[in-house]
Short mmCIF file of C-alpha atoms in Angstrom, two decimals:
data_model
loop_
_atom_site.label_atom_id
_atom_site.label_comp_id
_atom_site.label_asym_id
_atom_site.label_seq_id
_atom_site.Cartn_x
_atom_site.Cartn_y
_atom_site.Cartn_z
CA UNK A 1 -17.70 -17.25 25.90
CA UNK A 2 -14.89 -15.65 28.40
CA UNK A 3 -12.58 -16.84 25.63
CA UNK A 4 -13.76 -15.13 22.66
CA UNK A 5 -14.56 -12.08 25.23
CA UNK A 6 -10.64 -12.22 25.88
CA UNK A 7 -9.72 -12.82 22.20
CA UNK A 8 -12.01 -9.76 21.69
CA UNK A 9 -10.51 -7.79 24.10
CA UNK A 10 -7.18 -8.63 22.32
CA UNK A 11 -7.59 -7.27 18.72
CA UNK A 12 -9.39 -4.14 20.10
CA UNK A 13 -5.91 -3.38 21.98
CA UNK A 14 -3.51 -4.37 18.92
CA UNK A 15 -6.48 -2.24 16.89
CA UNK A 16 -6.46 0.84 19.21
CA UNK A 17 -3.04 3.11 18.92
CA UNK A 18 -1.12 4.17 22.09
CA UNK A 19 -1.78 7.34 23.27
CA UNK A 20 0.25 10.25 21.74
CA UNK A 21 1.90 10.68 18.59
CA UNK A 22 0.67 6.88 17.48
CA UNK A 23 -3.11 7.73 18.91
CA UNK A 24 -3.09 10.81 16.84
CA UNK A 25 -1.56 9.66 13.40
CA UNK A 26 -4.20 6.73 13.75
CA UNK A 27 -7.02 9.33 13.57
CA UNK A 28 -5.14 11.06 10.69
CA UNK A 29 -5.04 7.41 9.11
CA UNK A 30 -8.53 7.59 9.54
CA UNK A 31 -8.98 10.17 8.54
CA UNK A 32 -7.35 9.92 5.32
CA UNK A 33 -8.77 6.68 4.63
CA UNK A 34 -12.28 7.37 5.02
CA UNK A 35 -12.06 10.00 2.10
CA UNK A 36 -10.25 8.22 0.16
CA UNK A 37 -12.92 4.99 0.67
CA UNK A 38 -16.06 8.04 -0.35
CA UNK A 39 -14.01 9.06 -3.26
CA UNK A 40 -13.02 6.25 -4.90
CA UNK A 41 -15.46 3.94 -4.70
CA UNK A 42 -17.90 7.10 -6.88
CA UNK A 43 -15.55 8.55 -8.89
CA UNK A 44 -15.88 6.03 -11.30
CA UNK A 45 -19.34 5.93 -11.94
CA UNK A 46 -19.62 9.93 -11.58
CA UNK A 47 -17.21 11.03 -13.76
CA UNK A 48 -18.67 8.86 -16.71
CA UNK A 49 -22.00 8.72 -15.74
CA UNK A 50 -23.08 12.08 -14.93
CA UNK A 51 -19.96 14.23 -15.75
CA UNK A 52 -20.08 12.73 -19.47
CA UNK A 53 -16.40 11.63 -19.76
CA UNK A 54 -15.87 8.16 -22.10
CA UNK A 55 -14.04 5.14 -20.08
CA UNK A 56 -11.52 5.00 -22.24
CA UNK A 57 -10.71 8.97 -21.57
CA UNK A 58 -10.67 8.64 -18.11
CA UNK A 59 -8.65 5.65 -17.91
CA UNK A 60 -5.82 7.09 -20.54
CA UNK A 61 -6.04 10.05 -18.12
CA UNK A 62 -5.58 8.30 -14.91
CA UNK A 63 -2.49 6.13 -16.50
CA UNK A 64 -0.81 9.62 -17.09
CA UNK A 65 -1.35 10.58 -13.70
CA UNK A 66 -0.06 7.19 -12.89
CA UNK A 67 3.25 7.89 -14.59
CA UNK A 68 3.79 11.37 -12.92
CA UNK A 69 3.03 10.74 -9.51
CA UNK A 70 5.84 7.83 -10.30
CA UNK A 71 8.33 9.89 -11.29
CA UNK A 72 7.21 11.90 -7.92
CA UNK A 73 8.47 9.03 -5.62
CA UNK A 74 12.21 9.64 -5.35
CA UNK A 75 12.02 13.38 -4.96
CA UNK A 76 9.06 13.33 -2.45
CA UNK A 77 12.28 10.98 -0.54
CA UNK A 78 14.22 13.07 -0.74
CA UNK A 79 12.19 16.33 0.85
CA UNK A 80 11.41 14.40 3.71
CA UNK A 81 15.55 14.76 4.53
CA UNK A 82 15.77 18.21 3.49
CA UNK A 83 12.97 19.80 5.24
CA UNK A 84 11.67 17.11 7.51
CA UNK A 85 8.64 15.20 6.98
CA UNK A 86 6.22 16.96 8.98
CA UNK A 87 5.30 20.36 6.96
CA UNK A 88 5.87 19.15 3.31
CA UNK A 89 3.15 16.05 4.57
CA UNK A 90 0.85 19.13 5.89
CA UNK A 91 0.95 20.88 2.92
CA UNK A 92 0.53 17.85 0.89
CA UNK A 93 -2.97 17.00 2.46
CA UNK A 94 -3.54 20.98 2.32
CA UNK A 95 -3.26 20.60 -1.48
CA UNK A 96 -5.03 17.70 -1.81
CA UNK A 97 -8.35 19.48 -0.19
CA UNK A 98 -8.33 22.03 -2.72
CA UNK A 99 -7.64 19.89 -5.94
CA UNK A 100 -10.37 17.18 -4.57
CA UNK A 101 -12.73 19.97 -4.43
CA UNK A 102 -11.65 21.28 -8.39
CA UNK A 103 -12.90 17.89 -10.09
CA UNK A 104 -15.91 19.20 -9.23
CA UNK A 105 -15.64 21.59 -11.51
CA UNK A 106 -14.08 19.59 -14.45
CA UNK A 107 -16.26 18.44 -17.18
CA UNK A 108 -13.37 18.32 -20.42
CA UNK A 109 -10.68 15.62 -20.22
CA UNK A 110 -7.70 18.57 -20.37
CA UNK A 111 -9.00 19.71 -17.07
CA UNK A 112 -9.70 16.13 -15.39
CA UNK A 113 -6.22 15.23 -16.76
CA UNK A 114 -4.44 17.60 -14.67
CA UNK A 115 -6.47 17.70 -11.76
CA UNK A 116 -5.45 13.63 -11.97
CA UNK A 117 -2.00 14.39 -12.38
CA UNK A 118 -0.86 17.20 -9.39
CA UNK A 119 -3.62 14.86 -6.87
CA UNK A 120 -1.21 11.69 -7.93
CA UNK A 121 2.11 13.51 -6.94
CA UNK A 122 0.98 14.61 -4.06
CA UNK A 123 -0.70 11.37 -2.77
CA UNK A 124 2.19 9.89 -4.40
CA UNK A 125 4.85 12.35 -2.35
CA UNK A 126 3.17 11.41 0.63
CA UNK A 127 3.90 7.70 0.94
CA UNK A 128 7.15 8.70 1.48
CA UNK A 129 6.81 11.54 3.73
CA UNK A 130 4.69 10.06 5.80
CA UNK A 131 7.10 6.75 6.25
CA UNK A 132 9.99 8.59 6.82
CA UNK A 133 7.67 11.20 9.68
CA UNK A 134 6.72 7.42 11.30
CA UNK A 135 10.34 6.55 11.51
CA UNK A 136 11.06 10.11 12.91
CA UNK A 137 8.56 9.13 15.59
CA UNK A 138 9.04 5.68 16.60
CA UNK A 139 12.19 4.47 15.48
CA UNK A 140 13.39 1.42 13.74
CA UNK A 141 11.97 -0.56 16.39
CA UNK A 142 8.70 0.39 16.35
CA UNK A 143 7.95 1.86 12.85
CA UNK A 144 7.11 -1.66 11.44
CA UNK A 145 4.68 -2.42 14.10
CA UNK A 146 3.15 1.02 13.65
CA UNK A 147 2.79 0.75 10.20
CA UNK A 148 0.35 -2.86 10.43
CA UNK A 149 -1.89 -0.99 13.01
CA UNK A 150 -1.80 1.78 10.51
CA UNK A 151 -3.22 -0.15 7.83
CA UNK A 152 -5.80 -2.19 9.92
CA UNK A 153 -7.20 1.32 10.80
CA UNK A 154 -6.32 2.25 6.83
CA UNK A 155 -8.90 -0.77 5.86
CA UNK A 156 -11.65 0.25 8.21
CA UNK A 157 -11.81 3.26 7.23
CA UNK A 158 -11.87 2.83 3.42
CA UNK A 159 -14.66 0.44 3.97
CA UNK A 160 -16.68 2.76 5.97
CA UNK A 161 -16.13 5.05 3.28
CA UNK A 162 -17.29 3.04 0.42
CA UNK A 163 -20.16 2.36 2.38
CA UNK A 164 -21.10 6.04 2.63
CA UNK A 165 -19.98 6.74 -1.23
CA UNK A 166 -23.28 3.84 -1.73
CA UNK A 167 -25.88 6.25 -0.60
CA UNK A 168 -24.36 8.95 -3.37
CA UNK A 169 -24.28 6.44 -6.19
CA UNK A 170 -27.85 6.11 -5.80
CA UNK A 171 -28.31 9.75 -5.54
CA UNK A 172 -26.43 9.59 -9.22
CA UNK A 173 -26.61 13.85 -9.01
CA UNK A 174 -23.66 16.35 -9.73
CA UNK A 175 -25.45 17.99 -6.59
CA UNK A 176 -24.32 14.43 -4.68
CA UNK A 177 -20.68 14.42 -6.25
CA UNK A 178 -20.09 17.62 -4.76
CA UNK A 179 -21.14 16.45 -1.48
CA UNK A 180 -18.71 13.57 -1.85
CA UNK A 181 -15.64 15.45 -2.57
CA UNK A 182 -16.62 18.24 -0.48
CA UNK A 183 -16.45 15.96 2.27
CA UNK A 184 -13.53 14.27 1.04
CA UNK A 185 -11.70 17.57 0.87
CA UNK A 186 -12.34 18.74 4.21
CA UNK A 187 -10.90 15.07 5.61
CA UNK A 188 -7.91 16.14 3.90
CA UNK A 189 -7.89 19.38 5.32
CA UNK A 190 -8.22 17.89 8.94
CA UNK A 191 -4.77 15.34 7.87
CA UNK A 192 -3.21 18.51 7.02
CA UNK A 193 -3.82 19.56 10.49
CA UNK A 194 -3.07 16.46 11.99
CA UNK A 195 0.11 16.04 10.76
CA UNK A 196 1.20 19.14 11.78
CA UNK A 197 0.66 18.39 15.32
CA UNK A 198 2.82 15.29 15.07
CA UNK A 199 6.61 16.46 16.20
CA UNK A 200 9.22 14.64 16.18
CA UNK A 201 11.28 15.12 18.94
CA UNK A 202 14.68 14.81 17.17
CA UNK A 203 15.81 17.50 14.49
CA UNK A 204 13.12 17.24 11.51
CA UNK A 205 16.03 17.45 8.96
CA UNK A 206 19.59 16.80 8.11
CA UNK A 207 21.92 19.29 6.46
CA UNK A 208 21.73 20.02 2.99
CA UNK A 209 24.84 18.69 2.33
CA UNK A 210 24.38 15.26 3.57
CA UNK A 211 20.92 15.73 2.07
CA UNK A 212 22.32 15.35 -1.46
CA UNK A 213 23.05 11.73 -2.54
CA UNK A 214 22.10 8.64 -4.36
CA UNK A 215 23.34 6.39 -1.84
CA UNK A 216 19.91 4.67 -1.92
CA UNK A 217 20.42 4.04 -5.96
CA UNK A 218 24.15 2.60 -4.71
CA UNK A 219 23.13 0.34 -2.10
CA UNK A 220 22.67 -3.18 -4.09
CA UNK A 221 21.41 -4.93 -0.92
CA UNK A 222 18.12 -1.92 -0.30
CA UNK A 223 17.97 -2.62 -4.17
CA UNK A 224 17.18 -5.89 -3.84
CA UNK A 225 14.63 -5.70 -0.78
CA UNK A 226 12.53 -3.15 -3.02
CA UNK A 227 12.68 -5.13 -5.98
CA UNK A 228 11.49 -8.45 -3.66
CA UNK A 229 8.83 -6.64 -2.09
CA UNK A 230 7.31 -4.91 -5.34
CA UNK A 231 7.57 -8.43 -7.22
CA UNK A 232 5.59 -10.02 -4.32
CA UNK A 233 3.34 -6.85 -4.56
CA UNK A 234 1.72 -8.71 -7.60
CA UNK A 235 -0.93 -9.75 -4.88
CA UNK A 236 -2.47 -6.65 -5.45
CA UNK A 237 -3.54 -7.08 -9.21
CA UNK A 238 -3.84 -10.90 -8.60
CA UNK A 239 -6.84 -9.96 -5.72
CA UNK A 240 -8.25 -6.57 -7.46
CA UNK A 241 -7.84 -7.98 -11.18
CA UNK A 242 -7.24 -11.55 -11.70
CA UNK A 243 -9.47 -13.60 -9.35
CA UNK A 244 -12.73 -11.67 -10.22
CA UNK A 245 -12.17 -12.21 -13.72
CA UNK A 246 -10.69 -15.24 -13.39
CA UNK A 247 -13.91 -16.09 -11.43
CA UNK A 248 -16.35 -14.77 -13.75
CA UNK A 249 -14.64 -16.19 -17.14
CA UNK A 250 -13.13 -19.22 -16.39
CA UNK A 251 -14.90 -20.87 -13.21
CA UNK A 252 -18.64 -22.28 -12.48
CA UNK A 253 -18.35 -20.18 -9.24
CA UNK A 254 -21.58 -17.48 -9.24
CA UNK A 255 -20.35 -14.28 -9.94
CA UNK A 256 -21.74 -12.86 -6.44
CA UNK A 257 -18.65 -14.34 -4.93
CA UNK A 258 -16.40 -12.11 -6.01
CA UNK A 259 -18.24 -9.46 -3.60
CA UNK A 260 -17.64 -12.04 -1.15
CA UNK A 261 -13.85 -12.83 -1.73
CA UNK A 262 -13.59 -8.55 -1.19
CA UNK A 263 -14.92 -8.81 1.87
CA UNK A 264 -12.95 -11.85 3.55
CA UNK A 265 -9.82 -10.36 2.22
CA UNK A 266 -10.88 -6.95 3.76
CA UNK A 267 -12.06 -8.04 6.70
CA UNK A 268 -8.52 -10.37 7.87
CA UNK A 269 -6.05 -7.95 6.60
CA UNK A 270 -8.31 -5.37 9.37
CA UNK A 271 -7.95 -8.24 11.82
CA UNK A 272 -4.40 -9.86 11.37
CA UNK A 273 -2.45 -7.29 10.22
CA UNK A 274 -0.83 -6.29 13.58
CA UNK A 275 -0.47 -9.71 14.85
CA UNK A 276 1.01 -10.66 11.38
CA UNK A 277 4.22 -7.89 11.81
CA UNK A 278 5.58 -9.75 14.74
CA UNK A 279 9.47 -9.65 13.84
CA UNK A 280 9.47 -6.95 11.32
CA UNK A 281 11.69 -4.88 13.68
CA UNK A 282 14.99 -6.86 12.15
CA UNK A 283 16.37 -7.88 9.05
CA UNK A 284 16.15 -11.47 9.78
CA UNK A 285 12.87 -11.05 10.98
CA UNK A 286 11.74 -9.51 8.15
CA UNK A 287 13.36 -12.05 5.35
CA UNK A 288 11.27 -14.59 7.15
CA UNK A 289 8.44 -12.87 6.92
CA UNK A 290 9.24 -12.52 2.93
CA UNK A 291 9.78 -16.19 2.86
CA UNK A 292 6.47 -17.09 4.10
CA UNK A 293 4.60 -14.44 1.67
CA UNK A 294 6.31 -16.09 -0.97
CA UNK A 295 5.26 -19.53 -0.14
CA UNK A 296 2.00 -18.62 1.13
CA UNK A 297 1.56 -16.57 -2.62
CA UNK A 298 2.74 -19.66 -4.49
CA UNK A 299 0.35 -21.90 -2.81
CA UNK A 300 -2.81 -19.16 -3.40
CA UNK A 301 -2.16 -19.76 -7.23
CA UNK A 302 -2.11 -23.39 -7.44
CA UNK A 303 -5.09 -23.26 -5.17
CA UNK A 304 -6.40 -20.41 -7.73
CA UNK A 305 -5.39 -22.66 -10.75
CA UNK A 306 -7.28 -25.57 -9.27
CA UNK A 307 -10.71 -23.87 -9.60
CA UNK A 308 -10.74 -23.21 -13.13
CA UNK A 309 -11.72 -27.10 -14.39
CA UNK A 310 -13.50 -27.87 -10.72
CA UNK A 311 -17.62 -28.24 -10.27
CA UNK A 312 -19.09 -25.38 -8.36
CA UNK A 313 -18.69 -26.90 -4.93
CA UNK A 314 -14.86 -27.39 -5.07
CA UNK A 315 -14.84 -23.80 -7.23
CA UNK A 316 -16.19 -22.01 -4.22
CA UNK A 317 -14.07 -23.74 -1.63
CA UNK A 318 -10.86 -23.39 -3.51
CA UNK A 319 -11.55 -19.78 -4.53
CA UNK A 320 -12.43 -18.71 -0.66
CA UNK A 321 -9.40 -20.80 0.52
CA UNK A 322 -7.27 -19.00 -1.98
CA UNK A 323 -8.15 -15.62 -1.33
CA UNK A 324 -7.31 -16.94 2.65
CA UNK A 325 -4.25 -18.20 1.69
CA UNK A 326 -3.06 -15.12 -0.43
CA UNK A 327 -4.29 -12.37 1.74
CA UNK A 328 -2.37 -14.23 4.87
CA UNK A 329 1.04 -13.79 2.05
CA UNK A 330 -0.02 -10.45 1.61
CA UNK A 331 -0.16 -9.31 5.57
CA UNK A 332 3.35 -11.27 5.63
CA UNK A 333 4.51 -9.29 2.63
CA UNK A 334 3.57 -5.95 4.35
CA UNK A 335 5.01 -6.42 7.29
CA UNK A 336 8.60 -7.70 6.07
CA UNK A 337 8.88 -4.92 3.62
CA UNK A 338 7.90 -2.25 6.55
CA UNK A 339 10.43 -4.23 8.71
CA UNK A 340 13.29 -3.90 5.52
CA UNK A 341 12.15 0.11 4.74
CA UNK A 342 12.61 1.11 8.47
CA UNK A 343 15.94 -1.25 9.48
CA UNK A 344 18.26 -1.06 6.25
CA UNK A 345 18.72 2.73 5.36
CA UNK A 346 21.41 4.57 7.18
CA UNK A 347 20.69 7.40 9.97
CA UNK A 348 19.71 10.42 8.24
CA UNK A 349 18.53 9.19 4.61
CA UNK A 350 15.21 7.68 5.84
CA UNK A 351 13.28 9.81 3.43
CA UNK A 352 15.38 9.39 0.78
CA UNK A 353 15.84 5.08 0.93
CA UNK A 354 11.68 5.34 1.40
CA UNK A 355 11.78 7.30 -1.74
CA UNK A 356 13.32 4.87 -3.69
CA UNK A 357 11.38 1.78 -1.61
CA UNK A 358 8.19 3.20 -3.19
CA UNK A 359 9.46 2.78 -6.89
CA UNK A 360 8.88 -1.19 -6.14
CA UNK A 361 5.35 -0.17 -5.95
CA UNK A 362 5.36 2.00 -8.87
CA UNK A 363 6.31 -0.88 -11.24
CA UNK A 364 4.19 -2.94 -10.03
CA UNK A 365 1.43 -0.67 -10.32
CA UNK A 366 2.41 -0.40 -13.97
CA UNK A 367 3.37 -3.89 -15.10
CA UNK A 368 1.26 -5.84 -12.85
CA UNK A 369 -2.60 -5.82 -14.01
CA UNK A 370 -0.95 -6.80 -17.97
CA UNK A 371 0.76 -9.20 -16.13
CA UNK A 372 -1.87 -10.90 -14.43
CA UNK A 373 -4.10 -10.86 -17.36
CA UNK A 374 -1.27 -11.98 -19.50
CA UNK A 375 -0.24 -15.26 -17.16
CA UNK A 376 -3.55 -15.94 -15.16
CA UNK A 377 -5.78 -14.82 -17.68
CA UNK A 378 -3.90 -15.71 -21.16
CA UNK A 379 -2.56 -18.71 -20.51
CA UNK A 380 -5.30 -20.18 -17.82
CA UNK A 381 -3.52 -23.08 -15.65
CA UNK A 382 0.04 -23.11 -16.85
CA UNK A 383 -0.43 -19.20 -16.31
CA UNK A 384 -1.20 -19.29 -12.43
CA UNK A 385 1.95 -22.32 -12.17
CA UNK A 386 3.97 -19.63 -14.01
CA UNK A 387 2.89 -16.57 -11.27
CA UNK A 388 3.26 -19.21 -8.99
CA UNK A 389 7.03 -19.92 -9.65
CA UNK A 390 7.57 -15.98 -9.81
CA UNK A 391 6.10 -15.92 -5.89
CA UNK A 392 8.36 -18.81 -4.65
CA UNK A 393 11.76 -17.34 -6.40
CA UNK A 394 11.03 -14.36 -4.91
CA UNK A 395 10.43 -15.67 -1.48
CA UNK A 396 13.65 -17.82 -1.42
CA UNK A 397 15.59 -15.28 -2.28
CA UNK A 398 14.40 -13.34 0.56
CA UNK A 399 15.86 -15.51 2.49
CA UNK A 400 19.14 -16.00 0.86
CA UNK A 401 19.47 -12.28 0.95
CA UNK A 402 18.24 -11.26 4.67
CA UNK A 403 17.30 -14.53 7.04
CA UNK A 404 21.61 -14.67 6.70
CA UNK A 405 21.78 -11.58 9.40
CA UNK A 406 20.67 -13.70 12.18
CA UNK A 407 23.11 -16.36 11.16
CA UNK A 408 26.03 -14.36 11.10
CA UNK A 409 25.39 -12.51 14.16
CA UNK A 410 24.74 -8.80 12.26
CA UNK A 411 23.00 -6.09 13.38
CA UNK A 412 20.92 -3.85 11.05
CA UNK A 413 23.12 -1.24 12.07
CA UNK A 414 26.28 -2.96 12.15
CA UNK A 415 25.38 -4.64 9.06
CA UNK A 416 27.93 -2.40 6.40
CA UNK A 417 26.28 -1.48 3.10
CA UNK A 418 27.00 -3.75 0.25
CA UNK A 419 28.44 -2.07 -2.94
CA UNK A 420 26.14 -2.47 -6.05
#
């Protein structure tokens, strides 16, 4: 008993920020979060259910929106150098408050469509803004490590936000819709606040000379770490898209588990994710920690693969171990591309390299859910060995490309930049 009360004690204090700037983006984090976990989890079902809009519709809308808050990334970079990070995120979350609260007046897809689009660029814009504010803050050093407690916090707060968004789904009412992004608008509100009270103590911005550049599109080796980090990003669609269907279509597994897969994965990224970033806060580090996602990912598929032909028993266990296995790849694979974002862009271009760091995301956003159910779900075993192979490439390559710095005695900021 003392030793889980210790172990306990532990995670609360790798949970709970440091006082100051990190104590008060952590309530902005969960602040953000929670919203976001009321909102999403009842748009869904509100905006086709009671709002009258088809599926299809909303979906073709929500692709669109997809697209433009894309094409959003690179210039919300590049603000976050020309202005500084800290007002444009404000007035971001500002926005966002008073578009949440307009889909509650859309009821025709032209409307929704819009609304969709200007509430992706912004949320889009502020990926970005806010990595490049964190760096601002804490440095190269510590950015990484803020960034996991960020996202435990992140997690807990989207679940206790989905949980709320429950008690309006049964409601199924406009009159509870409104309540939902009512409240999710005035969450925003309070980030917009939030952020403004989070200074930097350095200058905010660099001049707008320097400001101009592409030096992120030259640099071949930050090329490379986004392209790494978005491929091994496919854990996303794998957990969201391909092991429930997977699950449902092609195992004997009950279909109730795939409620219970959510949660485990959930419930250790909340738990590990801080613990997992240990030596993010160099390149080396980092490359190791992108070697181990893309074993760990290669190993969740043949695990994944296995269940398909397997009684119900073995379908469970390998399932559960899977979604252990993968979600341990994806804490790895957050951490080492925090640790790359924050230690390989130059001094003054941290908004701009995060800019381009968040078009990995982007096209994985876009390519990955056809992917999975084109591999995975089109081609059953040979499709998971083929995602599998995909995972470990990626992985070793890492390692090629960044584990080297600790061999050759480099520096992230002695390190030069590569040419393309």
């Amino acid at each position: 008993m003392p030793a889980l009360s210790a172990a306990a004690a532990g995670f609360l204090k790798d949970l709970v920020p440091a006082p100051g700037a990190e104590r008060r983006m952590g309530v902005l984090t969960l602040a953000q979060s929670l919203g976001t976990g009321l909102f999403l989890t009842s748009s869904a079902v509100f905006f086709t259910k009671t709002v009258g809009l088809s599926a299809e519709s909303v979906s073709l809308a929500l692709s669109v929106a997809g697209l433009c808050g894309f094409l959003a990334t690179v210039p919300g970079g590049r603000i976050a150098d020309r202005f500084g990070a800290r007002r444009p995120l404000a007035a971001s979350y500002a926005l966002l408050a008073v578009l949440f609260v307009g889909y509650a007046f859309t009821d025709a897809i032209v409307a929704f469509t819009l609304v969709a689009c200007a509430i992706a660029v912004c949320e889009t814009v502020g990926s970005p803004l806010r990595a490049a504010l964190t760096h601002a803050l804490f440095g190269s050093a510590r950015s990484a490590a803020v960034r996991a407690r960020m996202r435990s916090l992140f997690n807990l707060g989207f679940t206790g936000g989905a949980a709320l968004a429950g008690a309006a789904l049964a409601a199924g009412t406009r009159t509870a819709f409104v309540v939902v992004v009512t409240a999710n608008a005035l969450l925003q509100l309070s980030c917009a606040g939030l952020a403004m009270r989070l200074r930097p103590a350095g200058p905010e911005a660099v001049p707008a000379t320097e400001a101009r550049s592409w030096a992120a599109f030259r640099d071949g080796r930050f090329l490379l770490a986004t392209v790494l980090t978005g491929v091994l990003e496919l854990f996303q669609p794998v957990l969201a898209v391909g092991v429930p269907l997977w699950t449902v279509n092609r195992t004997s597994a009950p279909v109730a588990l795939v409620a219970v897969l959510t949660i485990v994965n959930t419930v250790l990224v909340v738990l590990l994710q801080v613990a997992a970033g240990k030596g993010s806060d160099t390149v080396s580090g980092s490359g190791r920690l992108l070697l181990r996602a893309g074993l760990l990912m290669a190993l969740a598929c043949c695990l994944f693969a296995g269940a398909g032909g397997a009684a119900t028993t073995w379908a469970v266990a390998l399932l559960v171990v899977g979604t252990v296995v993968m979600t341990l790849g994806e804490l790895a694979q957050s951490a080492g591309g925090w640790g790359l974002s924050f230690t390989l862009p130059p001094e003054g271009r941290m908004g701009e390299y995060q800019g381009v760091f968040g078009l990995g995301r982007g096209l994985q956003q876009f390519f990955g859910p056809a992917l999975v159910i084109m591999l995975p779900l089109g081609m059953g075993t040979a499709g998971w060995l083929l995602l599998a192979a995909v995972f470990l490439v990626s992985g070793l390559v890492a390692r090629w490309a960044f584990v080297r710095d600790e061999l050759s005695g480099e520096s992230p900021s002695s390190a030069p930049t590569p040419s393309p």
